[in-house]
């Protein structure tokens, strides 16, 4: 079967890889560069912790597939440092993990955590930092013969038995051509990286903190493959939407708010940023995977998808094989979290 995958972020590459391994004739089209846009940056947080048992179970399944990718890469792509969650969502997320049968623990802040937390924390021992760039290199090398530069404007111009749209912010415009409505309001997001003031004996856990601050609704933090510490902070959507705010404005606001957060709450870090990445997620979108199909066009979208990438690739490939709609994951209207 001839299959065209539109978008070469981590989910598109995972889908193409799964399709090639199933014997399909695959072409991957990318308007800019593979692993750009929403897959930009070296790392992401992997976590079983979510606010819905179905998402927890899906993350557990995805973890096994990340291990398989690590075997292919010849080195770990997922760290063993674990992850913690703090703030008002601890109880609900712990309940979801319990319902899904996932190992977890609620208690005091674990030793080795950077900064300070308020109240109990949820420990997710299966979590950690993903080497997203390493996974991207692995898949790009495997898919080099089928990767093509090209911006898709009209789906009718594609000659394929099946089309898979995994185009990030470009998905909505293309999906609309076949009558599928995908949210199309975007916001600017900025993630900064900081140096540790001193070496650590162990890698600190990744951390999602839902405790609101003066300027930030929530924050997330994790190590990077380069040895820095990445921190993202979420400003209110009204201050980040692309239609009303320039990237430069959001970069300034984010830099001011996150560096102030570091100076006040994470003394282990030098508060001068050493790196920055930006992307355009969908405004107001939290955890969850949405899918649709119209004719031979399969569409997938959602928030915080990188951790699910190998699973989503397998499910989309299975949907193409089985001529059905890929399964969505999570409740239909889940505003649970912005933690990446």
GROMACS .gro file of C-alpha atoms in nm:
model
  340
    1UNK     CA    1   0.000   0.000   0.000
    2UNK     CA    2   0.125   0.350  -0.084
    3UNK     CA    3   0.108   0.569   0.226
    4UNK     CA    4   0.201   0.936   0.256
    5UNK     CA    5   0.277   1.072   0.602
    6UNK     CA    6   0.252   1.451   0.623
    7UNK     CA    7   0.478   1.589   0.897
    8UNK     CA    8   0.814   1.460   1.019
    9UNK     CA    9   0.797   1.542   1.386
   10UNK     CA   10   0.845   1.260   1.634
   11UNK     CA   11   0.491   1.123   1.585
   12UNK     CA   12   0.510   1.137   1.205
   13UNK     CA   13   0.850   0.966   1.205
   14UNK     CA   14   0.724   0.700   1.448
   15UNK     CA   15   0.424   0.637   1.222
   16UNK     CA   16   0.636   0.612   0.909
   17UNK     CA   17   0.877   0.376   1.085
   18UNK     CA   18   0.591   0.148   1.190
   19UNK     CA   19   0.445   0.154   0.839
   20UNK     CA   20   0.779   0.070   0.675
   21UNK     CA   21   0.829  -0.221   0.914
   22UNK     CA   22   0.486  -0.349   0.809
   23UNK     CA   23   0.596  -0.351   0.447
   24UNK     CA   24   0.419  -0.043   0.310
   25UNK     CA   25   0.552   0.191   0.041
   26UNK     CA   26   0.592   0.506   0.250
   27UNK     CA   27   0.671   0.869   0.169
   28UNK     CA   28   0.721   1.127   0.445
   29UNK     CA   29   0.672   1.492   0.351
   30UNK     CA   30   0.804   1.773   0.571
   31UNK     CA   31   0.764   2.142   0.491
   32UNK     CA   32   1.060   2.259   0.697
   33UNK     CA   33   1.300   2.019   0.864
   34UNK     CA   34   1.240   1.690   1.045
   35UNK     CA   35   1.207   1.721   1.424
   36UNK     CA   36   1.140   2.093   1.405
   37UNK     CA   37   0.831   2.288   1.515
   38UNK     CA   38   0.657   2.103   1.802
   39UNK     CA   39   0.932   1.839   1.817
   40UNK     CA   40   1.209   2.095   1.851
   41UNK     CA   41   1.453   2.067   2.140
   42UNK     CA   42   1.667   1.785   2.272
   43UNK     CA   43   1.444   1.648   2.547
   44UNK     CA   44   1.096   1.599   2.689
   45UNK     CA   45   0.948   1.455   3.007
   46UNK     CA   46   0.821   1.100   3.002
   47UNK     CA   47   0.565   1.017   3.269
   48UNK     CA   48   0.303   0.761   3.350
   49UNK     CA   49   0.139   1.025   3.571
   50UNK     CA   50  -0.175   1.169   3.412
   51UNK     CA   51  -0.519   1.271   3.527
   52UNK     CA   52  -0.699   0.987   3.348
   53UNK     CA   53  -0.641   0.610   3.386
   54UNK     CA   54  -0.654   0.556   3.009
   55UNK     CA   55  -0.367   0.799   2.960
   56UNK     CA   56  -0.169   0.629   3.238
   57UNK     CA   57  -0.220   0.290   3.075
   58UNK     CA   58  -0.122   0.425   2.734
   59UNK     CA   59   0.195   0.578   2.877
   60UNK     CA   60   0.284   0.244   3.035
   61UNK     CA   61   0.245   0.076   2.696
   62UNK     CA   62   0.449   0.350   2.531
   63UNK     CA   63   0.729   0.302   2.783
   64UNK     CA   64   0.790  -0.051   2.662
   65UNK     CA   65   0.814   0.078   2.308
   66UNK     CA   66   1.062   0.346   2.415
   67UNK     CA   67   1.271   0.063   2.560
   68UNK     CA   68   1.259  -0.106   2.219
   69UNK     CA   69   1.377   0.216   2.054
   70UNK     CA   70   1.660   0.233   2.309
   71UNK     CA   71   1.768  -0.117   2.207
   72UNK     CA   72   1.773  -0.011   1.843
   73UNK     CA   73   1.975   0.300   1.932
   74UNK     CA   74   2.221   0.101   2.142
   75UNK     CA   75   2.180   0.334   2.439
   76UNK     CA   76   1.905   0.456   2.673
   77UNK     CA   77   1.665   0.712   2.528
   78UNK     CA   78   1.471   0.738   2.855
   79UNK     CA   79   1.638   0.825   3.184
   80UNK     CA   80   1.592   0.628   3.505
   81UNK     CA   81   1.569   0.929   3.737
   82UNK     CA   82   1.190   0.917   3.772
   83UNK     CA   83   0.945   1.205   3.778
   84UNK     CA   84   0.746   1.387   4.044
   85UNK     CA   85   0.427   1.591   4.038
   86UNK     CA   86   0.342   1.862   4.289
   87UNK     CA   87   0.059   2.107   4.337
   88UNK     CA   88  -0.320   2.074   4.335
   89UNK     CA   89  -0.339   1.781   4.091
   90UNK     CA   90  -0.150   1.532   4.312
   91UNK     CA   91  -0.454   1.355   4.458
   92UNK     CA   92  -0.644   1.319   4.130
   93UNK     CA   93  -0.339   1.200   3.939
   94UNK     CA   94  -0.248   0.953   4.213
   95UNK     CA   95  -0.602   0.815   4.194
   96UNK     CA   96  -0.572   0.776   3.816
   97UNK     CA   97  -0.239   0.596   3.852
   98UNK     CA   98  -0.390   0.367   4.114
   99UNK     CA   99  -0.687   0.289   3.892
  100UNK     CA  100  -0.449   0.197   3.609
  101UNK     CA  101  -0.234  -0.020   3.835
  102UNK     CA  102   0.076   0.197   3.791
  103UNK     CA  103   0.342   0.213   4.060
  104UNK     CA  104   0.341   0.546   4.241
  105UNK     CA  105   0.392   0.702   4.583
  106UNK     CA  106   0.254   1.013   4.751
  107UNK     CA  107   0.468   1.169   5.020
  108UNK     CA  108   0.725   1.433   5.099
  109UNK     CA  109   0.953   1.585   4.837
  110UNK     CA  110   1.210   1.317   4.739
  111UNK     CA  111   1.573   1.382   4.820
  112UNK     CA  112   1.766   1.501   4.519
  113UNK     CA  113   1.480   1.710   4.382
  114UNK     CA  114   1.587   2.053   4.261
  115UNK     CA  115   1.422   2.348   4.430
  116UNK     CA  116   1.142   2.329   4.682
  117UNK     CA  117   0.783   2.216   4.658
  118UNK     CA  118   0.474   2.297   4.858
  119UNK     CA  119   0.265   2.013   4.998
  120UNK     CA  120   0.286   1.644   4.908
  121UNK     CA  121   0.438   1.513   4.586
  122UNK     CA  122   0.340   1.226   4.360
  123UNK     CA  123   0.639   1.011   4.268
  124UNK     CA  124   0.633   0.835   3.931
  125UNK     CA  125   0.926   0.589   3.929
  126UNK     CA  126   0.876   0.502   3.561
  127UNK     CA  127   0.918   0.864   3.452
  128UNK     CA  128   1.226   1.053   3.345
  129UNK     CA  129   1.372   1.267   3.069
  130UNK     CA  130   1.350   1.154   2.708
  131UNK     CA  131   1.637   1.203   2.466
  132UNK     CA  132   1.399   1.323   2.199
  133UNK     CA  133   1.671   1.441   1.964
  134UNK     CA  134   1.838   1.100   1.988
  135UNK     CA  135   1.512   0.928   1.901
  136UNK     CA  136   1.468   1.164   1.608
  137UNK     CA  137   1.813   1.082   1.475
  138UNK     CA  138   1.743   0.709   1.507
  139UNK     CA  139   1.421   0.735   1.306
  140UNK     CA  140   1.556   0.976   1.046
  141UNK     CA  141   1.844   0.741   0.973
  142UNK     CA  142   1.604   0.447   0.934
  143UNK     CA  143   1.372   0.653   0.713
  144UNK     CA  144   1.630   0.841   0.508
  145UNK     CA  145   1.522   0.676   0.178
  146UNK     CA  146   1.159   0.786   0.222
  147UNK     CA  147   1.199   1.139   0.365
  148UNK     CA  148   1.113   1.416   0.120
  149UNK     CA  149   1.104   1.795   0.157
  150UNK     CA  150   0.771   1.938   0.055
  151UNK     CA  151   0.490   2.160   0.176
  152UNK     CA  152   0.145   2.007   0.126
  153UNK     CA  153  -0.122   2.263   0.034
  154UNK     CA  154  -0.388   2.046  -0.130
  155UNK     CA  155  -0.448   1.686  -0.018
  156UNK     CA  156  -0.603   1.607  -0.357
  157UNK     CA  157  -0.258   1.645  -0.511
  158UNK     CA  158  -0.122   1.349  -0.312
  159UNK     CA  159  -0.119   1.015  -0.492
  160UNK     CA  160  -0.154   0.756  -0.218
  161UNK     CA  161  -0.377   0.476  -0.097
  162UNK     CA  162  -0.370   0.629   0.251
  163UNK     CA  163  -0.266   0.966   0.394
  164UNK     CA  164  -0.168   1.024   0.757
  165UNK     CA  165  -0.172   1.381   0.890
  166UNK     CA  166   0.069   1.434   1.180
  167UNK     CA  167   0.158   1.790   1.090
  168UNK     CA  168   0.136   1.964   1.427
  169UNK     CA  169   0.014   2.320   1.386
  170UNK     CA  170  -0.038   2.254   1.015
  171UNK     CA  171  -0.285   1.972   1.076
  172UNK     CA  172  -0.597   2.187   1.118
  173UNK     CA  173  -0.576   2.355   0.778
  174UNK     CA  174  -0.520   2.027   0.595
  175UNK     CA  175  -0.780   1.830   0.792
  176UNK     CA  176  -1.043   2.092   0.713
  177UNK     CA  177  -1.014   1.997   0.345
  178UNK     CA  178  -1.179   1.662   0.425
  179UNK     CA  179  -1.430   1.801   0.676
  180UNK     CA  180  -1.239   1.721   0.996
  181UNK     CA  181  -1.233   2.003   1.250
  182UNK     CA  182  -0.911   2.034   1.449
  183UNK     CA  183  -0.853   2.319   1.700
  184UNK     CA  184  -0.664   2.597   1.527
  185UNK     CA  185  -0.591   2.861   1.793
  186UNK     CA  186  -0.224   2.852   1.881
  187UNK     CA  187   0.002   3.002   2.144
  188UNK     CA  188   0.373   3.069   2.172
  189UNK     CA  189   0.557   2.858   2.426
  190UNK     CA  190   0.912   2.916   2.547
  191UNK     CA  191   1.139   2.674   2.732
  192UNK     CA  192   1.468   2.788   2.882
  193UNK     CA  193   1.774   2.595   2.996
  194UNK     CA  194   1.997   2.673   3.294
  195UNK     CA  195   2.330   2.552   3.428
  196UNK     CA  196   2.362   2.371   3.759
  197UNK     CA  197   2.579   2.562   4.005
  198UNK     CA  198   2.751   2.238   4.112
  199UNK     CA  199   2.761   1.878   3.987
  200UNK     CA  200   2.500   1.641   4.132
  201UNK     CA  201   2.573   1.292   4.262
  202UNK     CA  202   2.253   1.167   4.099
  203UNK     CA  203   2.026   1.301   3.827
  204UNK     CA  204   1.734   1.491   3.983
  205UNK     CA  205   1.385   1.370   3.892
  206UNK     CA  206   1.185   1.547   3.626
  207UNK     CA  207   0.923   1.766   3.790
  208UNK     CA  208   0.579   1.896   3.697
  209UNK     CA  209   0.467   2.162   3.942
  210UNK     CA  210   0.108   2.279   3.917
  211UNK     CA  211   0.144   2.532   4.196
  212UNK     CA  212   0.043   2.873   4.055
  213UNK     CA  213   0.290   3.157   4.098
  214UNK     CA  214   0.270   3.534   4.055
  215UNK     CA  215   0.313   3.511   3.677
  216UNK     CA  216   0.311   3.139   3.591
  217UNK     CA  217   0.018   2.899   3.605
  218UNK     CA  218   0.250   2.598   3.627
  219UNK     CA  219   0.605   2.488   3.549
  220UNK     CA  220   0.792   2.178   3.439
  221UNK     CA  221   1.162   2.093   3.454
  222UNK     CA  222   1.398   1.814   3.352
  223UNK     CA  223   1.756   1.741   3.253
  224UNK     CA  224   1.875   1.776   2.895
  225UNK     CA  225   2.117   1.542   2.715
  226UNK     CA  226   2.373   1.825   2.718
  227UNK     CA  227   2.369   1.834   3.099
  228UNK     CA  228   2.169   2.154   3.142
  229UNK     CA  229   1.836   2.185   3.324
  230UNK     CA  230   1.533   2.276   3.114
  231UNK     CA  231   1.243   2.472   3.263
  232UNK     CA  232   0.921   2.574   3.097
  233UNK     CA  233   0.664   2.801   3.253
  234UNK     CA  234   0.306   2.850   3.142
  235UNK     CA  235   0.178   3.203   3.116
  236UNK     CA  236  -0.198   3.259   3.086
  237UNK     CA  237  -0.322   3.178   2.734
  238UNK     CA  238  -0.437   3.538   2.687
  239UNK     CA  239  -0.071   3.645   2.705
  240UNK     CA  240   0.059   3.383   2.461
  241UNK     CA  241  -0.194   3.334   2.179
  242UNK     CA  242  -0.032   3.390   1.842
  243UNK     CA  243  -0.309   3.613   1.709
  244UNK     CA  244  -0.268   3.873   1.983
  245UNK     CA  245   0.093   3.834   2.096
  246UNK     CA  246   0.420   3.838   1.905
  247UNK     CA  247   0.685   3.575   1.970
  248UNK     CA  248   0.921   3.846   2.093
  249UNK     CA  249   0.664   3.961   2.351
  250UNK     CA  250   0.609   3.608   2.477
  251UNK     CA  251   0.982   3.538   2.488
  252UNK     CA  252   1.036   3.845   2.703
  253UNK     CA  253   0.749   3.763   2.939
  254UNK     CA  254   0.854   3.400   2.968
  255UNK     CA  255   1.219   3.482   3.027
  256UNK     CA  256   1.132   3.733   3.298
  257UNK     CA  257   0.886   3.500   3.472
  258UNK     CA  258   1.094   3.182   3.453
  259UNK     CA  259   1.422   3.344   3.559
  260UNK     CA  260   1.241   3.502   3.855
  261UNK     CA  261   1.099   3.158   3.941
  262UNK     CA  262   1.448   3.005   3.928
  263UNK     CA  263   1.600   3.280   4.142
  264UNK     CA  264   1.327   3.242   4.405
  265UNK     CA  265   1.264   2.867   4.413
  266UNK     CA  266   1.558   2.675   4.260
  267UNK     CA  267   1.884   2.795   4.418
  268UNK     CA  268   2.075   2.500   4.270
  269UNK     CA  269   2.062   2.670   3.930
  270UNK     CA  270   2.241   2.973   3.791
  271UNK     CA  271   1.946   3.198   3.697
  272UNK     CA  272   2.105   3.314   3.371
  273UNK     CA  273   1.952   3.113   3.082
  274UNK     CA  274   2.196   2.935   2.851
  275UNK     CA  275   1.952   2.811   2.586
  276UNK     CA  276   1.597   2.860   2.460
  277UNK     CA  277   1.351   2.670   2.244
  278UNK     CA  278   1.012   2.787   2.119
  279UNK     CA  279   0.710   2.613   1.969
  280UNK     CA  280   0.342   2.678   1.898
  281UNK     CA  281   0.112   2.434   2.082
  282UNK     CA  282  -0.265   2.459   2.058
  283UNK     CA  283  -0.408   2.711   2.303
  284UNK     CA  284  -0.571   2.556   2.608
  285UNK     CA  285  -0.481   2.202   2.508
  286UNK     CA  286  -0.377   1.955   2.777
  287UNK     CA  287  -0.302   1.586   2.783
  288UNK     CA  288  -0.489   1.370   2.535
  289UNK     CA  289  -0.480   1.214   2.190
  290UNK     CA  290  -0.752   1.286   1.935
  291UNK     CA  291  -0.807   1.098   1.609
  292UNK     CA  292  -1.038   1.112   1.308
  293UNK     CA  293  -1.068   0.967   0.962
  294UNK     CA  294  -1.233   1.077   0.639
  295UNK     CA  295  -1.199   0.837   0.347
  296UNK     CA  296  -0.834   0.746   0.314
  297UNK     CA  297  -0.714   1.036   0.533
  298UNK     CA  298  -0.617   0.955   0.893
  299UNK     CA  299  -0.567   1.248   1.131
  300UNK     CA  300  -0.409   1.263   1.477
  301UNK     CA  301  -0.367   1.564   1.706
  302UNK     CA  302  -0.341   1.642   2.076
  303UNK     CA  303  -0.124   1.783   2.352
  304UNK     CA  304   0.200   1.656   2.503
  305UNK     CA  305   0.230   1.376   2.247
  306UNK     CA  306   0.606   1.310   2.243
  307UNK     CA  307   0.597   1.062   2.531
  308UNK     CA  308   0.337   0.855   2.344
  309UNK     CA  309   0.516   0.872   2.007
  310UNK     CA  310   0.612   0.506   1.952
  311UNK     CA  311   0.265   0.392   2.061
  312UNK     CA  312   0.091   0.646   1.839
  313UNK     CA  313   0.302   0.534   1.546
  314UNK     CA  314   0.199   0.172   1.598
  315UNK     CA  315  -0.168   0.265   1.639
  316UNK     CA  316  -0.177   0.482   1.329
  317UNK     CA  317  -0.001   0.213   1.127
  318UNK     CA  318  -0.253  -0.038   1.260
  319UNK     CA  319  -0.539   0.190   1.158
  320UNK     CA  320  -0.403   0.211   0.804
  321UNK     CA  321  -0.355  -0.167   0.794
  322UNK     CA  322  -0.697  -0.242   0.940
  323UNK     CA  323  -0.885   0.030   0.753
  324UNK     CA  324  -1.027   0.184   1.071
  325UNK     CA  325  -0.994   0.494   1.288
  326UNK     CA  326  -0.702   0.496   1.532
  327UNK     CA  327  -0.810   0.493   1.895
  328UNK     CA  328  -0.823   0.825   2.080
  329UNK     CA  329  -0.676   0.832   2.430
  330UNK     CA  330  -0.818   1.023   2.726
  331UNK     CA  331  -1.153   1.190   2.791
  332UNK     CA  332  -1.304   1.398   2.507
  333UNK     CA  333  -1.256   1.734   2.678
  334UNK     CA  334  -0.952   1.696   2.898
  335UNK     CA  335  -0.799   2.029   3.005
  336UNK     CA  336  -0.588   1.844   3.259
  337UNK     CA  337  -0.240   1.975   3.218
  338UNK     CA  338   0.005   2.180   3.020
  339UNK     CA  339   0.315   2.000   3.150
  340UNK     CA  340   0.544   1.887   2.871
   0.00000   0.00000   0.00000
